GROMACS .gro file of C-alpha atoms in nm:
model
  343
    1MET     CA    1   4.884   2.719   8.898
    2PRO     CA    2   5.056   2.979   8.678
    3ALA     CA    3   5.349   3.167   8.830
    4PRO     CA    4   5.255   3.504   8.981
    5LYS     CA    5   5.328   3.816   8.780
    6HIS     CA    6   5.600   4.030   8.936
    7ILE     CA    7   5.600   4.401   8.853
    8LEU     CA    8   5.865   4.659   8.934
    9ALA     CA    9   5.702   4.996   9.008
   10ILE     CA   10   5.906   5.312   9.057
   11ARG     CA   11   5.837   5.663   9.185
   12LEU     CA   12   6.135   5.836   9.345
   13SER     CA   13   5.995   6.174   9.457
   14ALA     CA   14   5.844   6.398   9.583
   15MET     CA   15   5.671   6.302   9.907
   16GLY     CA   16   5.322   6.394   9.792
   17ASP     CA   17   5.366   6.226   9.454
   18VAL     CA   18   5.488   5.905   9.616
   19ALA     CA   19   5.196   5.914   9.862
   20MET     CA   20   4.954   5.940   9.569
   21THR     CA   21   5.081   5.609   9.432
   22VAL     CA   22   4.970   5.420   9.745
   23PRO     CA   23   4.593   5.400   9.678
   24VAL     CA   24   4.672   5.300   9.319
   25ILE     CA   25   4.908   5.024   9.426
   26LYS     CA   26   4.652   4.894   9.677
   27ALA     CA   27   4.377   4.892   9.415
   28VAL     CA   28   4.594   4.716   9.158
   29LEU     CA   29   4.698   4.444   9.404
   30LYS     CA   30   4.340   4.392   9.522
   31GLN     CA   31   4.204   4.364   9.168
   32ASN     CA   32   4.486   4.141   9.041
   33PRO     CA   33   4.538   3.864   9.300
   34GLU     CA   34   4.798   3.696   9.077
   35LEU     CA   35   5.022   4.003   9.099
   36ILE     CA   36   5.312   4.092   9.328
   37ILE     CA   37   5.485   4.430   9.321
   38THR     CA   38   5.829   4.552   9.419
   39PHE     CA   39   5.808   4.929   9.473
   40ILE     CA   40   6.123   5.137   9.435
   41SER     CA   41   6.156   5.472   9.613
   42ARG     CA   42   6.350   5.663   9.875
   43PRO     CA   43   6.400   5.526  10.229
   44GLU     CA   44   6.200   5.805  10.395
   45PHE     CA   45   5.881   5.701  10.215
   46ALA     CA   46   5.884   5.335  10.316
   47GLY     CA   47   5.628   5.395  10.594
   48PHE     CA   48   5.361   5.475  10.335
   49PHE     CA   49   5.368   5.114  10.216
   50ASN     CA   50   5.359   4.924  10.545
   51ASP     CA   51   5.133   4.617  10.566
   52ILE     CA   52   5.035   4.605  10.199
   53PRO     CA   53   5.000   4.237  10.104
   54ARG     CA   54   5.215   4.111   9.815
   55LEU     CA   55   5.424   4.428   9.811
   56SER     CA   56   5.792   4.459   9.889
   57TYR     CA   57   5.965   4.793   9.923
   58PHE     CA   58   6.311   4.855   9.781
   59SER     CA   59   6.475   5.161   9.935
   60VAL     CA   60   6.702   5.362   9.708
   61ASP     CA   61   6.951   5.608   9.856
   62LEU     CA   62   6.998   5.843   9.561
   63ASN     CA   63   7.235   6.070   9.753
   64ASN     CA   64   7.496   5.805   9.818
   65GLU     CA   65   7.481   5.443   9.703
   66TYR     CA   66   7.277   5.506   9.388
   67LYS     CA   67   7.388   5.860   9.308
   68GLY     CA   68   7.421   5.978   8.949
   69LEU     CA   69   7.445   5.775   8.629
   70LYS     CA   70   7.675   5.516   8.784
   71GLY     CA   71   7.424   5.477   9.065
   72ILE     CA   72   7.137   5.411   8.823
   73VAL     CA   73   7.344   5.148   8.645
   74LYS     CA   74   7.425   4.991   8.982
   75LEU     CA   75   7.054   4.995   9.072
   76PHE     CA   76   6.968   4.820   8.747
   77ARG     CA   77   7.228   4.552   8.808
   78THR     CA   78   7.113   4.501   9.166
   79LEU     CA   79   6.747   4.467   9.067
   80ASN     CA   80   6.821   4.252   8.763
   81LYS     CA   81   7.057   4.015   8.940
   82ASN     CA   82   6.839   3.793   9.157
   83THR     CA   83   6.475   3.832   9.054
   84GLN     CA   84   6.281   3.770   8.736
   85TYR     CA   85   6.034   4.049   8.662
   86ASP     CA   86   5.751   4.056   8.412
   87ALA     CA   87   5.728   4.433   8.353
   88LEU     CA   88   5.836   4.776   8.476
   89ALA     CA   89   5.579   5.041   8.573
   90ASP     CA   90   5.745   5.382   8.557
   91LEU     CA   91   5.527   5.617   8.764
   92HIS     CA   92   5.779   5.900   8.745
   93ASP     CA   93   5.915   5.948   8.392
   94ASN     CA   94   6.214   6.158   8.485
   95LEU     CA   95   6.572   6.128   8.362
   96ARG     CA   96   6.667   5.859   8.615
   97THR     CA   97   6.368   5.638   8.541
   98LYS     CA   98   6.404   5.684   8.166
   99ILE     CA   99   6.759   5.551   8.188
  100LEU     CA  100   6.649   5.267   8.413
  101ARG     CA  101   6.366   5.153   8.187
  102LYS     CA  102   6.592   5.165   7.880
  103LEU     CA  103   6.844   4.943   8.058
  104PHE     CA  104   6.566   4.698   8.141
  105ARG     CA  105   6.441   4.714   7.784
  106LEU     CA  106   6.781   4.599   7.662
  107SER     CA  107   6.736   4.294   7.883
  108GLY     CA  108   6.394   4.229   7.725
  109LEU     CA  109   6.169   4.361   8.001
  110PRO     CA  110   5.851   4.537   7.881
  111TYR     CA  111   5.751   4.863   8.044
  112ALA     CA  112   5.487   5.136   8.055
  113TYR     CA  113   5.529   5.488   8.185
  114VAL     CA  114   5.309   5.767   8.314
  115ASP     CA  115   5.175   6.030   8.077
  116LYS     CA  116   5.210   6.353   8.273
  117GLY     CA  117   5.000   6.552   8.026
  118ARG     CA  118   5.258   6.826   7.986
  119PRO     CA  119   5.105   6.996   7.676
  120GLU     CA  120   4.760   7.033   7.831
  121LYS     CA  121   4.912   7.154   8.157
  122LYS     CA  122   5.091   7.429   7.964
  123LEU     CA  123   4.753   7.543   7.832
  124LEU     CA  124   4.614   7.539   8.185
  125THR     CA  125   4.883   7.775   8.314
  126ARG     CA  126   4.907   7.999   8.007
  127PHE     CA  127   4.806   8.362   8.055
  128PRO     CA  128   4.645   8.519   7.869
  129GLY     CA  129   4.459   8.257   7.664
  130LYS     CA  130   4.429   8.010   7.951
  131VAL     CA  131   4.237   7.686   7.883
  132LEU     CA  132   4.080   7.633   8.225
  133LYS     CA  133   3.939   7.282   8.229
  134PRO     CA  134   3.983   6.980   8.457
  135LEU     CA  135   4.261   6.745   8.354
  136LYS     CA  136   4.297   6.378   8.442
  137LEU     CA  137   4.374   6.310   8.808
  138THR     CA  138   4.734   6.210   8.875
  139THR     CA  139   4.617   5.893   9.047
  140GLU     CA  140   4.429   5.798   8.729
  141ARG     CA  141   4.745   5.863   8.528
  142TYR     CA  142   4.926   5.619   8.758
  143ALA     CA  143   4.646   5.363   8.714
  144ASP     CA  144   4.675   5.396   8.337
  145VAL     CA  145   5.032   5.265   8.356
  146PHE     CA  146   4.910   4.934   8.500
  147ILE     CA  147   4.622   4.921   8.253
  148ASP     CA  148   4.876   4.962   7.972
  149LEU     CA  149   5.057   4.659   8.115
  150GLY     CA  150   4.736   4.456   8.099
  151PHE     CA  151   4.618   4.473   8.461
  152ASN     CA  152   4.293   4.588   8.620
  153ALA     CA  153   4.324   4.927   8.788
  154HIS     CA  154   3.987   5.077   8.880
  155LEU     CA  155   3.994   5.357   9.138
  156ASP     CA  156   3.686   5.440   9.347
  157HIS     CA  157   3.826   5.767   9.491
  158GLN     CA  158   3.673   5.705   9.832
  159LEU     CA  159   3.823   5.810  10.164
  160VAL     CA  160   3.854   5.512  10.396
  161LYS     CA  161   3.956   5.583  10.755
  162HIS     CA  162   4.225   5.368  10.913
  163PRO     CA  163   4.238   5.475  11.282
  164GLN     CA  164   4.565   5.348  11.423
  165LEU     CA  165   4.667   5.255  11.773
  166LEU     CA  166   4.840   5.541  11.951
  167THR     CA  167   5.141   5.402  12.130
  168THR     CA  168   5.270   5.523  12.464
  169GLU     CA  169   5.538   5.721  12.282
  170ILE     CA  170   5.280   5.895  12.065
  171LEU     CA  171   5.044   5.966  12.355
  172ALA     CA  172   5.332   6.131  12.541
  173ILE     CA  173   5.325   6.393  12.263
  174SER     CA  174   4.960   6.404  12.160
  175GLY     CA  175   4.774   6.320  12.478
  176GLU     CA  176   4.448   6.128  12.474
  177LYS     CA  177   4.183   6.242  12.230
  178THR     CA  178   3.906   6.408  12.432
  179LYS     CA  179   3.807   6.681  12.184
  180PRO     CA  180   3.823   6.733  11.805
  181TRP     CA  181   4.169   6.705  11.654
  182ILE     CA  182   4.264   6.941  11.370
  183GLY     CA  183   4.582   6.905  11.170
  184ILE     CA  184   4.749   7.202  11.001
  185ALA     CA  185   5.023   7.149  10.742
  186PRO     CA  186   5.105   7.511  10.653
  187PHE     CA  187   5.420   7.461  10.447
  188ALA     CA  188   5.509   7.368  10.091
  189LYS     CA  189   5.824   7.361   9.880
  190HIS     CA  190   5.738   7.672   9.681
  191LYS     CA  191   5.613   8.017   9.786
  192GLY     CA  192   5.326   8.012   9.538
  193LYS     CA  193   5.166   7.728   9.736
  194ILE     CA  194   5.208   7.866  10.089
  195TYR     CA  195   4.924   8.057  10.254
  196PRO     CA  196   5.097   8.358  10.417
  197LEU     CA  197   5.218   8.247  10.757
  198GLU     CA  198   5.075   8.553  10.933
  199ARG     CA  199   4.736   8.454  10.791
  200THR     CA  200   4.786   8.093  10.901
  201GLU     CA  201   4.848   8.224  11.251
  202GLU     CA  202   4.515   8.407  11.229
  203VAL     CA  203   4.350   8.073  11.146
  204ILE     CA  204   4.518   7.918  11.448
  205LYS     CA  205   4.411   8.209  11.668
  206LEU     CA  206   4.048   8.172  11.560
  207LEU     CA  207   4.053   7.796  11.615
  208ASP     CA  208   4.225   7.836  11.951
  209ASN     CA  209   3.898   7.979  12.085
  210ARG     CA  210   3.726   7.646  12.019
  211ASN     CA  211   3.749   7.331  12.227
  212VAL     CA  212   3.999   7.156  11.998
  213ASN     CA  213   4.357   7.036  11.973
  214ILE     CA  214   4.561   7.162  11.678
  215PHE     CA  215   4.855   6.956  11.552
  216LEU     CA  216   5.116   7.126  11.334
  217PHE     CA  217   5.308   6.937  11.066
  218GLY     CA  218   5.631   7.029  10.888
  219GLY     CA  219   5.985   6.912  10.826
  220SER     CA  220   6.266   7.166  10.829
  221VAL     CA  221   6.442   7.330  11.121
  222LEU     CA  222   6.293   7.666  11.025
  223GLU     CA  223   5.945   7.514  11.014
  224GLN     CA  224   6.010   7.363  11.354
  225GLU     CA  225   6.099   7.705  11.495
  226ILE     CA  226   5.783   7.866  11.354
  227CYS     CA  227   5.556   7.590  11.484
  228GLU     CA  228   5.714   7.592  11.829
  229GLN     CA  229   5.654   7.968  11.850
  230TRP     CA  230   5.287   7.908  11.775
  231GLN     CA  231   5.278   7.629  12.031
  232GLU     CA  232   5.404   7.868  12.297
  233LYS     CA  233   5.141   8.131  12.208
  234TYR     CA  234   4.829   7.914  12.173
  235VAL     CA  235   4.715   7.662  12.434
  236SER     CA  236   4.548   7.425  12.188
  237VAL     CA  237   4.855   7.388  11.963
  238ILE     CA  238   5.093   7.092  11.961
  239SER     CA  239   5.385   7.100  11.718
  240LEU     CA  240   5.487   6.763  11.579
  241VAL     CA  241   5.768   6.900  11.363
  242ARG     CA  242   6.082   6.687  11.399
  243LYS     CA  243   5.935   6.511  11.703
  244THR     CA  244   5.789   6.199  11.539
  245THR     CA  245   5.873   5.931  11.288
  246MET     CA  246   5.674   5.908  10.967
  247GLU     CA  247   5.483   5.610  11.107
  248GLN     CA  248   5.397   5.802  11.425
  249GLU     CA  249   5.290   6.104  11.222
  250LEU     CA  250   5.058   5.890  11.012
  251ALA     CA  251   4.912   5.737  11.328
  252ILE     CA  252   4.823   6.083  11.461
  253ILE     CA  253   4.684   6.188  11.123
  254SER     CA  254   4.462   5.878  11.128
  255ARG     CA  255   4.289   6.016  11.439
  256LEU     CA  256   4.231   6.371  11.307
  257ASP     CA  257   3.883   6.502  11.236
  258VAL     CA  258   4.014   6.724  10.957
  259MET     CA  259   4.341   6.846  10.810
  260MET     CA  260   4.412   7.194  10.674
  261SER     CA  261   4.685   7.171  10.413
  262MET     CA  262   4.834   7.349  10.121
  263ASP     CA  263   4.855   7.178   9.781
  264SER     CA  264   5.136   6.972   9.931
  265ALA     CA  265   5.228   6.645  10.100
  266GLY     CA  266   5.007   6.708  10.404
  267MET     CA  267   4.697   6.670  10.188
  268HIS     CA  268   4.817   6.340  10.046
  269LEU     CA  269   4.923   6.197  10.383
  270ALA     CA  270   4.574   6.271  10.517
  271SER     CA  271   4.424   6.096  10.214
  272LEU     CA  272   4.626   5.784  10.300
  273GLU     CA  273   4.447   5.772  10.635
  274GLY     CA  274   4.102   5.864  10.500
  275ILE     CA  275   4.094   6.207  10.664
  276PRO     CA  276   3.911   6.497  10.492
  277VAL     CA  277   4.129   6.793  10.398
  278VAL     CA  278   4.046   7.161  10.374
  279SER     CA  279   4.299   7.235  10.101
  280VAL     CA  280   4.424   7.587  10.033
  281TRP     CA  281   4.535   7.660   9.676
  282GLY     CA  282   4.726   7.963   9.553
  283ALA     CA  283   4.928   7.971   9.232
  284THR     CA  284   4.835   7.609   9.156
  285HIS     CA  285   4.492   7.462   9.074
  286HIS     CA  286   4.325   7.130   9.142
  287TYR     CA  287   4.236   7.113   8.770
  288ALA     CA  288   4.598   7.003   8.713
  289GLY     CA  289   4.505   6.672   8.875
  290PHE     CA  290   4.677   6.688   9.214
  291LEU     CA  291   4.376   6.697   9.447
  292GLY     CA  292   4.427   6.439   9.721
  293TYR     CA  293   4.283   6.093   9.661
  294GLY     CA  294   3.918   6.086   9.768
  295GLN     CA  295   3.914   6.452   9.867
  296SER     CA  296   3.610   6.666   9.794
  297GLU     CA  297   3.621   6.972   9.571
  298GLY     CA  298   3.377   7.120   9.823
  299ASP     CA  299   3.662   7.140  10.075
  300ILE     CA  300   3.886   7.345   9.845
  301VAL     CA  301   3.957   7.704   9.948
  302ALA     CA  302   4.086   7.917   9.661
  303ASP     CA  303   4.045   8.253   9.491
  304ASP     CA  304   3.923   8.277   9.131
  305ILE     CA  305   4.164   8.548   9.018
  306GLU     CA  306   4.196   8.523   8.638
  307CYS     CA  307   4.571   8.458   8.622
  308ARG     CA  308   4.541   8.146   8.837
  309PRO     CA  309   4.689   7.891   8.792
  310CYS     CA  310   5.017   8.038   8.678
  311SER     CA  311   5.215   7.728   8.767
  312ILE     CA  312   5.165   7.353   8.799
  313TYR     CA  313   5.400   7.321   9.096
  314GLY     CA  314   5.392   7.674   9.243
  315ASN     CA  315   5.758   7.729   9.158
  316LYS     CA  316   5.719   8.032   8.927
  317PRO     CA  317   5.744   8.384   9.072
  318CYS     CA  318   5.420   8.582   9.081
  319PHE     CA  319   5.416   8.811   8.778
  320ARG     CA  320   5.188   9.050   8.973
  321LYS     CA  321   5.447   9.051   9.255
  322ASP     CA  322   5.174   9.042   9.521
  323TYR     CA  323   5.055   8.677   9.539
  324ALA     CA  324   4.697   8.803   9.536
  325CYS     CA  325   4.571   8.448   9.478
  326LEU     CA  326   4.678   8.371   9.836
  327TYR     CA  327   4.626   8.706  10.007
  328ASN     CA  328   4.269   8.728   9.874
  329ILE     CA  329   4.176   8.428  10.092
  330GLN     CA  330   4.050   8.535  10.433
  331PRO     CA  331   4.133   8.329  10.744
  332GLU     CA  332   3.763   8.327  10.836
  333THR     CA  333   3.687   8.144  10.510
  334ILE     CA  334   3.930   7.867  10.599
  335VAL     CA  335   3.795   7.838  10.953
  336ALA     CA  336   3.439   7.812  10.821
  337ALA     CA  337   3.547   7.523  10.598
  338ILE     CA  338   3.718   7.349  10.893
  339ASP     CA  339   3.414   7.402  11.116
  340LYS     CA  340   3.204   7.185  10.886
  341HIS     CA  341   3.410   6.886  10.995
  342ILE     CA  342   3.425   6.944  11.371
  343ARG     CA  343   3.070   7.045  11.460
   0.00000   0.00000   0.00000
């Protein structure tokens, strides 16, 4: 029997981007039974990769142990010291990973890296003279890296539900499921991707009249405060912000009927568990390739204002100053899209 092929794969951030690698990694391992993968990323994302056969997860603390250029050199030495690899799959292509792959190249290790399609994305966001056409999905760009290395990497883009056991600790927060469960992930890193919070509260208010439970997802202390205020005002709302581990959060997501999310990590976490997402898009556009794995374009809620998209990541200020792409979306439109999944 030939020795198994051992691939290093790396994607360091952000949460949603790392989550999008998971269905690709699973597909590659399933289609290449001779392959084993060591995946390199941050400690907080390890829960995404639990129970994947022939995968080991290498946690990298980039804020301390592996910080800066010296940290990348240390990471290279640590990885290169004890294990023989056959190739490096760079799913990030940022400064850190460029340095890392060049160090491995000096030791004779072949590599392939993701093509982010930057020139065509510039045309997509240009205004005026926008070239509004669908670009390759990010998950397909990740798959191409493994294809370049000589492996099979076909993606079926199907949602597959993975309902998880709800432990006693989780049930103490969520309660038993006796009615439809709706998740709402209302936050994102950049303002251009966040549906106005007063409008999100209108969505919650409309859903509160139905026989449902609404679970709120977030991360920061400020997001926790906002969600706890909504929990106090609406009887159907349960805030999960800063109350659960990543594994517990994924377990609850696995039992949802539908998730409402921005173009952000919430959408991609729901995709991991096979849950349909009503995704709300403002300054960004799914044509850039970031629609959640297996998600339907029919569940997208967005306005067709001509300047959209103005940004790939939502990080550019609105040149109109009014974020009309978000304010033009009515809460009733979002609720109607959610209703399709809970009736």
